[in-house]
XYZ file of C-alpha atoms in Angstrom:
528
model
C -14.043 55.142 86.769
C -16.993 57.154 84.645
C -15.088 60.365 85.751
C -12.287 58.813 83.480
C -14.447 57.720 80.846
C -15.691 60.884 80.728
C -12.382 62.757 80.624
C -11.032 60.544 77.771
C -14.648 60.933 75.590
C -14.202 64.305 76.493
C -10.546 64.357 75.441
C -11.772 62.470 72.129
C -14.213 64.934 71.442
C -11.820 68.252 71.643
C -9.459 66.161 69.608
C -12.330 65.559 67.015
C -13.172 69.138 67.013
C -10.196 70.158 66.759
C -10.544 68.865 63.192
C -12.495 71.209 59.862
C -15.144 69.736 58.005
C -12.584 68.574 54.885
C -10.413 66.674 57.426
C -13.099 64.591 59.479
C -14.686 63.649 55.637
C -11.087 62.699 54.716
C -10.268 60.699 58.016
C -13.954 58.689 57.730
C -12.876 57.762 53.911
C -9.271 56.924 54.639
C -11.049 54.650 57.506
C -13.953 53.165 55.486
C -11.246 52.424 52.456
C -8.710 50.419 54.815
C -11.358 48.344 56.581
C -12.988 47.206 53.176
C -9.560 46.730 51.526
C -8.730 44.318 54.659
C -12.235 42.676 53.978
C -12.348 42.161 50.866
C -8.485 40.748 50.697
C -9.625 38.543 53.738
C -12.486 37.142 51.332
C -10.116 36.677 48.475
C -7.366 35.050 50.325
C -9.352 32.510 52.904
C -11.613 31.260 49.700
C -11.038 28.150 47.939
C -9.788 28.114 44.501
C -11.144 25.306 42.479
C -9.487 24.145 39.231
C -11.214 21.707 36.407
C -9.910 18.184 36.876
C -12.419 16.077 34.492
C -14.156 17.097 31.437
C -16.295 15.221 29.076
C -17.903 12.796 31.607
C -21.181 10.891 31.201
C -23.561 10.187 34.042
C -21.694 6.784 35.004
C -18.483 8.466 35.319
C -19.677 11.236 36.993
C -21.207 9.865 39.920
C -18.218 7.248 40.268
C -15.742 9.857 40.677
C -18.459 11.841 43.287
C -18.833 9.103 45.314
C -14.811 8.803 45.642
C -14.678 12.788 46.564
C -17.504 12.449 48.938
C -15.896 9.518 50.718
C -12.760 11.023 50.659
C -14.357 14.724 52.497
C -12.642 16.352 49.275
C -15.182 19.857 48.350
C -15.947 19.716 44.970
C -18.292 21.614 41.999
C -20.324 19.923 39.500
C -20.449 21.681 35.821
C -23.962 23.528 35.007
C -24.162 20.126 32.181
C -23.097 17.589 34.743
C -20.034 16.861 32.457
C -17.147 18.628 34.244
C -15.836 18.684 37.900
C -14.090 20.955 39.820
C -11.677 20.358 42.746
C -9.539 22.736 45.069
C -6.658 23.540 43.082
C -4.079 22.190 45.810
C -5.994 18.717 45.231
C -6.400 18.837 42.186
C -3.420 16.720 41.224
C -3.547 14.196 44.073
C -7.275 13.918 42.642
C -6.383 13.029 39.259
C -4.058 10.526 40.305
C -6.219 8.760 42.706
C -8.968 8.566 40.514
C -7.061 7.230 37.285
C -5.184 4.423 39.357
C -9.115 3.435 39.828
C -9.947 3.152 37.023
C -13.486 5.080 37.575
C -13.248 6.725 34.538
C -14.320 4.676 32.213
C -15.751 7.095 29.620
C -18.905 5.616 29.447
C -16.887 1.977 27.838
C -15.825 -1.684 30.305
C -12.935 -2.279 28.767
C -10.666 -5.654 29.910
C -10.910 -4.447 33.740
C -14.066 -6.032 33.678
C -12.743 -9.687 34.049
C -10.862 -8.431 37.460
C -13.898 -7.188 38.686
C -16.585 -9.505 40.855
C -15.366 -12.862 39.447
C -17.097 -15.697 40.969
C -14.893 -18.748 42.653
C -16.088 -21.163 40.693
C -15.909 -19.565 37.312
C -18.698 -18.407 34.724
C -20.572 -20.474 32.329
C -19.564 -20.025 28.530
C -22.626 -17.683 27.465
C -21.647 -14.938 30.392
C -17.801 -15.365 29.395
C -19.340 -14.025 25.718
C -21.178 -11.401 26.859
C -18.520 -9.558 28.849
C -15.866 -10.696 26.517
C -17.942 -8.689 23.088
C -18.679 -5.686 25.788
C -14.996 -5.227 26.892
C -14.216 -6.193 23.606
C -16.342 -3.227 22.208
C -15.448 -0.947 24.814
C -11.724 -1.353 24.158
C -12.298 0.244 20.242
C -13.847 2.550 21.822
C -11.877 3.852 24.238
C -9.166 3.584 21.433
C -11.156 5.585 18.709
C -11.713 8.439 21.222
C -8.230 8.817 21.833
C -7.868 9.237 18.138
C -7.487 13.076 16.418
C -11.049 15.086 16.660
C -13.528 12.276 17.921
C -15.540 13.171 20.695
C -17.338 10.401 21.800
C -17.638 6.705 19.878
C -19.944 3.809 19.889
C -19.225 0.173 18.757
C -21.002 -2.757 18.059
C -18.990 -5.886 16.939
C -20.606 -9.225 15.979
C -18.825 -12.006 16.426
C -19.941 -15.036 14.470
C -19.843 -18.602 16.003
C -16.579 -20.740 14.917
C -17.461 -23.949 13.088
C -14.978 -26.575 13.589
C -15.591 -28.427 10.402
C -14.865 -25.035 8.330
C -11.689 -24.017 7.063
C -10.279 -20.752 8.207
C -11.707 -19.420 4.758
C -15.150 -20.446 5.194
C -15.429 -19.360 8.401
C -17.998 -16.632 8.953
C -16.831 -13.130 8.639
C -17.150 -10.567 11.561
C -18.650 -7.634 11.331
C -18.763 -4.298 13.008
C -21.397 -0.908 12.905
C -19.192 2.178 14.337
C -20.977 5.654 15.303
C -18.229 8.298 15.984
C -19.273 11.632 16.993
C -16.747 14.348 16.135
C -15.634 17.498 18.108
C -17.288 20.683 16.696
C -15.817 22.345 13.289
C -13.719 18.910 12.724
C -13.676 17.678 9.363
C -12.102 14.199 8.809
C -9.893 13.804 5.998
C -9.134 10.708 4.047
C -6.261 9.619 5.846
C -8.337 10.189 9.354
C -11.080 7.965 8.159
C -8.769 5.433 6.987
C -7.001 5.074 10.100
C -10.852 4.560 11.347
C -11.135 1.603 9.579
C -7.673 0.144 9.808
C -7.823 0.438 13.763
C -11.045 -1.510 13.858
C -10.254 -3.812 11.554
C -6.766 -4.660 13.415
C -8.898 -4.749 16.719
C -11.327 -7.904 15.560
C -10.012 -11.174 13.973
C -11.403 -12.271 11.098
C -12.477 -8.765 10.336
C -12.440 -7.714 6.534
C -13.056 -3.522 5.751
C -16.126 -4.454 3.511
C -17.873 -5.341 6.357
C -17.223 -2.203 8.566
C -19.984 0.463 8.595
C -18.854 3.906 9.533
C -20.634 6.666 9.850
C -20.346 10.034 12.021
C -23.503 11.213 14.352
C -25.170 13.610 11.605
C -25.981 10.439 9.435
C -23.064 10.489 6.927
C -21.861 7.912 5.782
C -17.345 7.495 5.943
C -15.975 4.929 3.460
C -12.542 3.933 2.969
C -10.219 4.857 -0.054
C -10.998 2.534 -3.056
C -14.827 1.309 -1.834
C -17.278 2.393 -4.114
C -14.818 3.464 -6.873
C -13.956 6.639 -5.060
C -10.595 7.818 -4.155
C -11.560 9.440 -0.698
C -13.871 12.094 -0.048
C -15.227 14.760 -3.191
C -15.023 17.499 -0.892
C -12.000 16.911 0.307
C -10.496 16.224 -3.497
C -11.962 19.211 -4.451
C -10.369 21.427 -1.945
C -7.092 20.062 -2.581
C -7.171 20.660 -6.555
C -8.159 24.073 -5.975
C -5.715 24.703 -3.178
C -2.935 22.882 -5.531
C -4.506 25.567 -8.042
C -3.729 28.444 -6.527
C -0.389 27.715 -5.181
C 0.775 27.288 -8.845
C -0.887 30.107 -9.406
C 0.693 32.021 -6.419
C 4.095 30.546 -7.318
C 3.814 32.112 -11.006
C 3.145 35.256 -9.878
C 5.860 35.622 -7.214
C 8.515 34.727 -9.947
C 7.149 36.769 -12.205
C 6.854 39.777 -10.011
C 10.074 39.243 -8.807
C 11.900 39.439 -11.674
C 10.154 42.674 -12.979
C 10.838 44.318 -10.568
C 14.815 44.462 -10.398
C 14.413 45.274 -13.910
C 11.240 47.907 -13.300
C 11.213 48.737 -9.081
C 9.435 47.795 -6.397
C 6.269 48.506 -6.311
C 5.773 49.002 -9.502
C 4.653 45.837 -11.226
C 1.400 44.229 -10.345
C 0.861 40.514 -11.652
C -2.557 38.786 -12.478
C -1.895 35.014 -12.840
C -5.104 32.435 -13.970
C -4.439 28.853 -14.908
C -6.142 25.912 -16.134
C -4.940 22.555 -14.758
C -5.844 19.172 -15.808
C -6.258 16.722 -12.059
C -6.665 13.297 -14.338
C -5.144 10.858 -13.392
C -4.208 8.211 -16.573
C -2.884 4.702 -15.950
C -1.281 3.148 -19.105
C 0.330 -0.437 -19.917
C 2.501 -0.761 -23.000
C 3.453 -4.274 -24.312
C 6.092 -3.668 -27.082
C 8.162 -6.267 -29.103
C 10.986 -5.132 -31.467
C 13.501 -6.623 -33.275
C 17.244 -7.346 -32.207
C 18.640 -6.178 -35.322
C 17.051 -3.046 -36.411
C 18.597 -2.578 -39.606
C 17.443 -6.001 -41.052
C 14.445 -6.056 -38.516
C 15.644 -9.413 -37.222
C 16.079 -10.937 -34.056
C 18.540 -12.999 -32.634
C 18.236 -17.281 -34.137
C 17.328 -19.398 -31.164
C 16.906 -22.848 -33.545
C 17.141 -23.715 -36.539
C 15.639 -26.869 -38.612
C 16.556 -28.317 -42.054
C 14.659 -31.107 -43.613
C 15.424 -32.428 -47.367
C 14.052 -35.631 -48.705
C 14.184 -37.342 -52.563
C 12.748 -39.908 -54.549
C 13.470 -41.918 -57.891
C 12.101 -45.348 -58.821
C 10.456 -47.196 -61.996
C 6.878 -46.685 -63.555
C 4.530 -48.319 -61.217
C 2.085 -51.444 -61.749
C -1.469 -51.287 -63.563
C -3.271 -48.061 -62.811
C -4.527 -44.894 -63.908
C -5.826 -41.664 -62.944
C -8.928 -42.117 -59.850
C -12.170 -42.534 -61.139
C -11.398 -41.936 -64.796
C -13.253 -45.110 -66.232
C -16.639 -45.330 -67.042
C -17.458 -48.204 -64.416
C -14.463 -47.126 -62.036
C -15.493 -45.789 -58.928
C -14.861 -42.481 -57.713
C -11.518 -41.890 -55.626
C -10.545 -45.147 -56.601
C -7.406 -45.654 -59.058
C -7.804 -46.830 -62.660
C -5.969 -48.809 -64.598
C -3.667 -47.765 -67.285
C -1.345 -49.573 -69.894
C 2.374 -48.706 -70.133
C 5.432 -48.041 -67.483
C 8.292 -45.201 -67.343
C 9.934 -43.571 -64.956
C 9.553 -41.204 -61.945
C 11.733 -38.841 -59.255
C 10.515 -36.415 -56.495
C 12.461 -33.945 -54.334
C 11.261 -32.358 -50.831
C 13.095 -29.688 -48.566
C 11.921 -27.111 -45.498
C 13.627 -25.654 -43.373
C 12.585 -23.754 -39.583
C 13.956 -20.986 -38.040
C 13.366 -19.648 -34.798
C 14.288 -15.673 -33.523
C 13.919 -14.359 -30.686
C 13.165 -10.247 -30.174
C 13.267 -7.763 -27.515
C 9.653 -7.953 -25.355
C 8.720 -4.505 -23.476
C 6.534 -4.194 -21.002
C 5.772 -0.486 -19.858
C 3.091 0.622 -16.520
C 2.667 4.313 -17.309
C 0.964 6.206 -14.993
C 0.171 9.957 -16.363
C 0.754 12.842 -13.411
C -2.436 14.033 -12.697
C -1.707 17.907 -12.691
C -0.893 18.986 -15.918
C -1.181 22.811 -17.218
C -3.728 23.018 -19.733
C -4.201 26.865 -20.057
C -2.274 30.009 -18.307
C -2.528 33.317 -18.959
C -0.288 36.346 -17.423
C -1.350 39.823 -17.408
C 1.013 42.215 -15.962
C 0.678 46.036 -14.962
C 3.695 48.391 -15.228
C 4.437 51.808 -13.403
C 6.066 53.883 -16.015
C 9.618 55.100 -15.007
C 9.070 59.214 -14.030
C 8.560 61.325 -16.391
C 6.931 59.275 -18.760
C 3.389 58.427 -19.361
C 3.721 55.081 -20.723
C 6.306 52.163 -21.535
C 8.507 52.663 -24.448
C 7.703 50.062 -27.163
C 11.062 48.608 -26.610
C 10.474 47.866 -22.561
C 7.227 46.373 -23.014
C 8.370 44.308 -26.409
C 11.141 43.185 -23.991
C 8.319 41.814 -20.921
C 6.307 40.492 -23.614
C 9.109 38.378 -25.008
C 9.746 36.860 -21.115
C 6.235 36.382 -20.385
C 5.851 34.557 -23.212
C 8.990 32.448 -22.934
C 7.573 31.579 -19.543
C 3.983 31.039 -20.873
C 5.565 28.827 -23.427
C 7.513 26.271 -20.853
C 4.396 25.576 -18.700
C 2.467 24.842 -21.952
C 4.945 21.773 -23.627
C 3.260 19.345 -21.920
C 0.185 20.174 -22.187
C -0.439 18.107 -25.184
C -1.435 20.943 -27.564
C 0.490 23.014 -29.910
C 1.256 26.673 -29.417
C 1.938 28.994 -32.222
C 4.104 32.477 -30.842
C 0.628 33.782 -32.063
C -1.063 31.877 -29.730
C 1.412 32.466 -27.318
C 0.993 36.428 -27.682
C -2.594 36.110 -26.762
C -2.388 34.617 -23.212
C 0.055 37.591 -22.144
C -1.164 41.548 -21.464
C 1.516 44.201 -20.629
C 0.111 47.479 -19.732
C 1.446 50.727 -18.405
C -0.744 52.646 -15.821
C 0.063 55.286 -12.830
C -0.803 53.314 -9.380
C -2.958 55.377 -7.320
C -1.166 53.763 -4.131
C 2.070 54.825 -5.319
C 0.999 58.604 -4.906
C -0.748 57.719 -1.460
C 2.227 56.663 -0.369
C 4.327 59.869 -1.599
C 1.520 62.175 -0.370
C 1.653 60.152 3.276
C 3.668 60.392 5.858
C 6.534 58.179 6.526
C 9.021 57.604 9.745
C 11.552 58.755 6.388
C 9.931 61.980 5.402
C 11.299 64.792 6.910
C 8.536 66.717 6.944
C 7.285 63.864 9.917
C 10.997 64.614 11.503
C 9.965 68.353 11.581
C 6.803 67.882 13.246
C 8.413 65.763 15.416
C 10.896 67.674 16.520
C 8.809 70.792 16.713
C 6.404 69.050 19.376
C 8.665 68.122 21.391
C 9.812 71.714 21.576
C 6.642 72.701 22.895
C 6.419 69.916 25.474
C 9.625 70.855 26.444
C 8.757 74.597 26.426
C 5.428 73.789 28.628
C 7.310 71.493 31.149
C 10.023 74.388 31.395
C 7.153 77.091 32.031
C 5.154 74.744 34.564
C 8.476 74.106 36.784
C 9.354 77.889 36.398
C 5.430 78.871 37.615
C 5.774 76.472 40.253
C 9.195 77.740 41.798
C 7.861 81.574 41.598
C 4.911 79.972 43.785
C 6.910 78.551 46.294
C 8.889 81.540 46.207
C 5.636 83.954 46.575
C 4.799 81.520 49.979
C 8.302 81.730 51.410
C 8.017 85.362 51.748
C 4.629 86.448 53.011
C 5.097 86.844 56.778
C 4.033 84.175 59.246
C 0.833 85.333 61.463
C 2.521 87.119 64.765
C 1.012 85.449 68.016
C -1.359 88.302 69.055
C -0.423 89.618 72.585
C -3.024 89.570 74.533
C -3.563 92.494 76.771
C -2.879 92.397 80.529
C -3.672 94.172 83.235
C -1.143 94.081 86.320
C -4.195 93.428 89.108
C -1.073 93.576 91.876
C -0.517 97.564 91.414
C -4.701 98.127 91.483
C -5.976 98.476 94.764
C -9.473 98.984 93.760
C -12.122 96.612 92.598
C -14.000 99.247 90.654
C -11.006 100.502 88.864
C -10.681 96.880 87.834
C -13.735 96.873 86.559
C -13.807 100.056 84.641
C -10.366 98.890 82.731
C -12.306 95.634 81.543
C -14.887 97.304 80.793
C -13.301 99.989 78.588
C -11.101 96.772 76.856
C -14.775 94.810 76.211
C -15.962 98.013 74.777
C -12.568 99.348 72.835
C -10.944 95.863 72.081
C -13.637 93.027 72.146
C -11.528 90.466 70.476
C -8.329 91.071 72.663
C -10.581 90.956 75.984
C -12.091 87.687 74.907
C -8.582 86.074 74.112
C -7.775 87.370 77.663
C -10.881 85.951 79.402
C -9.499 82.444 77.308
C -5.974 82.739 78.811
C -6.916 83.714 82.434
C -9.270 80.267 82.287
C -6.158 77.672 80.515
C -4.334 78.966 83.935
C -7.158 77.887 86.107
């Protein structure tokens, strides 16, 4: 048995040094590479992959959802902030399902689940019914206002006022409600966002008015609704959409403009500077107009009319005389006078009743009006020339004024063509970018076509001279002879008789021929 062990280590060994130095460093590489290739790809494939399944947990919800892994032997990884778990991604799904039919994640709120959970058999006083009703009630908004566009997390406190039975549904005691809602970093809540805020709290609690709903976000601003305060939304955000407004009228100007120039000029070669001036005031006006029915009489249309006519005639009346004319007549009191005669009196009016048109206007101004604009405008002359010709720029003065002119008619002022004139510039300058671009190369410029063409000659010229070299190689190889076998000398020991001629002949072939005699000594031992 070691005999054989020892002929195959033996074997081995020839085999091995059968090998050069190059070949055994190659063959220990090529070994070394495969076995750490199958290593590492046995490391890669028998490890667990583990995908995020919850993000954004607090403490509660974390260690609900690690007790159900633990029970159920599932592996898991808790986030460096403890806010995130990680399951195998082949559970991961299963996971998610299992644990929202729960209802462990509760994200840190007890919503209405909390009346199905540990209710006693024979009820709960009215105090505890309170408490868990405001919590779930609270958690509820909550969990609602968290699912809403860029909140983060949300707290809510609601007060809930006792109902008085003797009041009437408008004296009853208003709720109220403080919200905290912490927003997702580089959110910014517009009005219509912080509307919705209030709306979906104020929908959530009867009896729940917006004036008594105190918003505010986690750095200590304070949200209000549209209208509260006298403000129409937030300042910043107002801002940023006048100025945005702003600049796409500006934008829009331009693009006309510079569109139209250039059909009549080229492209690239008109560059447009537009700057406006626009009024955001908003005006709110109520008109309350009568006018007449018939305009060229200013009359209006008889509704009624009333006549009245009276007369008198009778005889001179009995003793008396002008009031208080005597000298012991009292004041106010009639006199007495002698004589009689006659006496008549007439009386007419008449009423007439018209009615006229009544008007009533709302008018409510547009807040964006143009107030100033001004167009300045930068011309390429054609080639050959070094400025416009008075006639070409007269002509784009003319249109940018006509244009200047329309925006301006309602902007309540009056502009003279004088006026007009000033707000537009029309000036004729080389553009530096223009040359740039003649002077560059383009995938249109034959010049680049030449180049092109002309390296791809030499690659082609290299690849022929490579394949050429290569084939006069191979060529080269295929004709330098092969080695011969050397013959190796023998000796024909049969026809010698004579040990010490035998000797003398080696001894002459050691002496004459050392390397044939030692390739001879190597062939008579492979026979033995």
């Amino acid at each position: 048995m070691n005999e054989r062990i020892a002929q195959y280590r033996d074997k081995l060994t020839g085999y091995w040094n059968h090998f050069s130095k190059k070949q055994k460093t190659l063959l220990i590489s090529t070994v070394a590479i495969v076995l750490l290739a199958i290593v590492l790809l046995t490391i890669q494939f028998s490890k667990t992959e583990y995908e995020v399944a919850f993000t954004g947990l607090d403490s509660t919800d974390a260690a609900g959802i690690i007790s159900h892994l633990e029970s159920g032997e599932i592996p898991y990884k808790l986030g460096p902030d403890g806010t995130t778990i990680s399951v195998p991604s082949k559970d991961a799904a299963r996971v998610k399902v299992d644990v929202g039919s729960k209802g462990i994640v509760q994200n840190g709120s007890i919503g209405w689940e909390s009346f199905n959970e540990s209710s006693s058999l024979i009820g709960m006083t009215d105090n505890e019914f309170g408490v868990k009703y405001k919590s779930a009630l609270n958690g509820e908004i909550e969990q609602l206002l968290k699912r809403m566009q860029g909140v983060n997390d949300a707290k809510v406190l609601i007060n809930l006022p006792a109902e008085n039975v003797f009041a009437s549904p408008e004296e009853q005691e208003k709720a109220s409600a403080s919200v905290v809602l912490t927003f997702k970093p580089g959110y910014r809540p517009t009005q219509e966002a912080i509307d919705g805020y209030f709306n979906l709290v104020k929908t959530s609690v009867p009896n729940l008015p917006v004036e008594n709903i105190s918003l505010s976000s986690s750095d200590d601003t304070v949200l209000l609704p549209a209208g509260q305060g006298g403000k129409i939304g937030s300042l910043t955000t107002a801002v940023q959409e006048n100025m945005a407004l702003q600049k796409k009228f500006e934008s829009d100007v331009k693009q006309s403009v510079k569109q139209f120039l250039s059909r009549l000029m080229g492209q690239d070669k008109v560059e447009v500077l537009v700057t406006s001036k626009l009024n955001f005031d908003q005006v709110s006006q109520k008109e309350n107009l009568v006018t007449p029915v018939d305009t060229e009489n200013m009359k209006g249309i008889e509704i009624s009319a009333q006549k009245i006519q009276k007369s008198y005639t009778g005889q001179g009346s009995p003793d008396s005389g002008v009031a208080g004319t005597g000298e012991t007549d009292v004041s106010n009191y009639p006199g007495t006078e002698a004589g009689s005669g006659g006496s008549s009196s007439e009386e007419s009016s008449s009423t007439i009743n018209y009615e006229v048109n009544r008007i009533t206007k709302d008018i409510v101004a547009s807040p964006y009006v143009i107030k100033d604009l001004t167009i300045n405008v930068a011309v390429e002359p054609p080639a050959g020339q070094e400025t416009l010709d008075d006639t070409t720029q007269k002509a784009i003065e003319n249109v940018l004024t006509n244009i200047v002119g329309s925006y301006l008619a309602d902007s309540g002022t009056t502009y003279t063509d004088a006026d007009l004139m000033r707000k537009v510039s029309v000036y004729s300058q080389a553009f530096h970018n223009s040359d740039e671009k003649r002077s560059g190369l383009s995938l249109s410029n034959p010049i680049v076509w030449g180049v092109g063409a002309a390296a791809l000659l030499a690659i082609a010229g290299i690849v022929f001279l490579l394949i050429r070299r290569r084939r006069k190689a191979e060529e080269v190889e295929e004709e330098i002879p092969m080695p011969l076998t050397p013959e190796f000398p023998s000796i024909n020991l049969e026809s010698v008789t004579n040990e010490n001629q035998v000797r003398k002949q080696l001894e002459t072939l050691a002496k004459k021929k050392p390397d044939e005699f030692v390739n001879l000594l190597r062939t008579w031992l492979a026979d033995e």
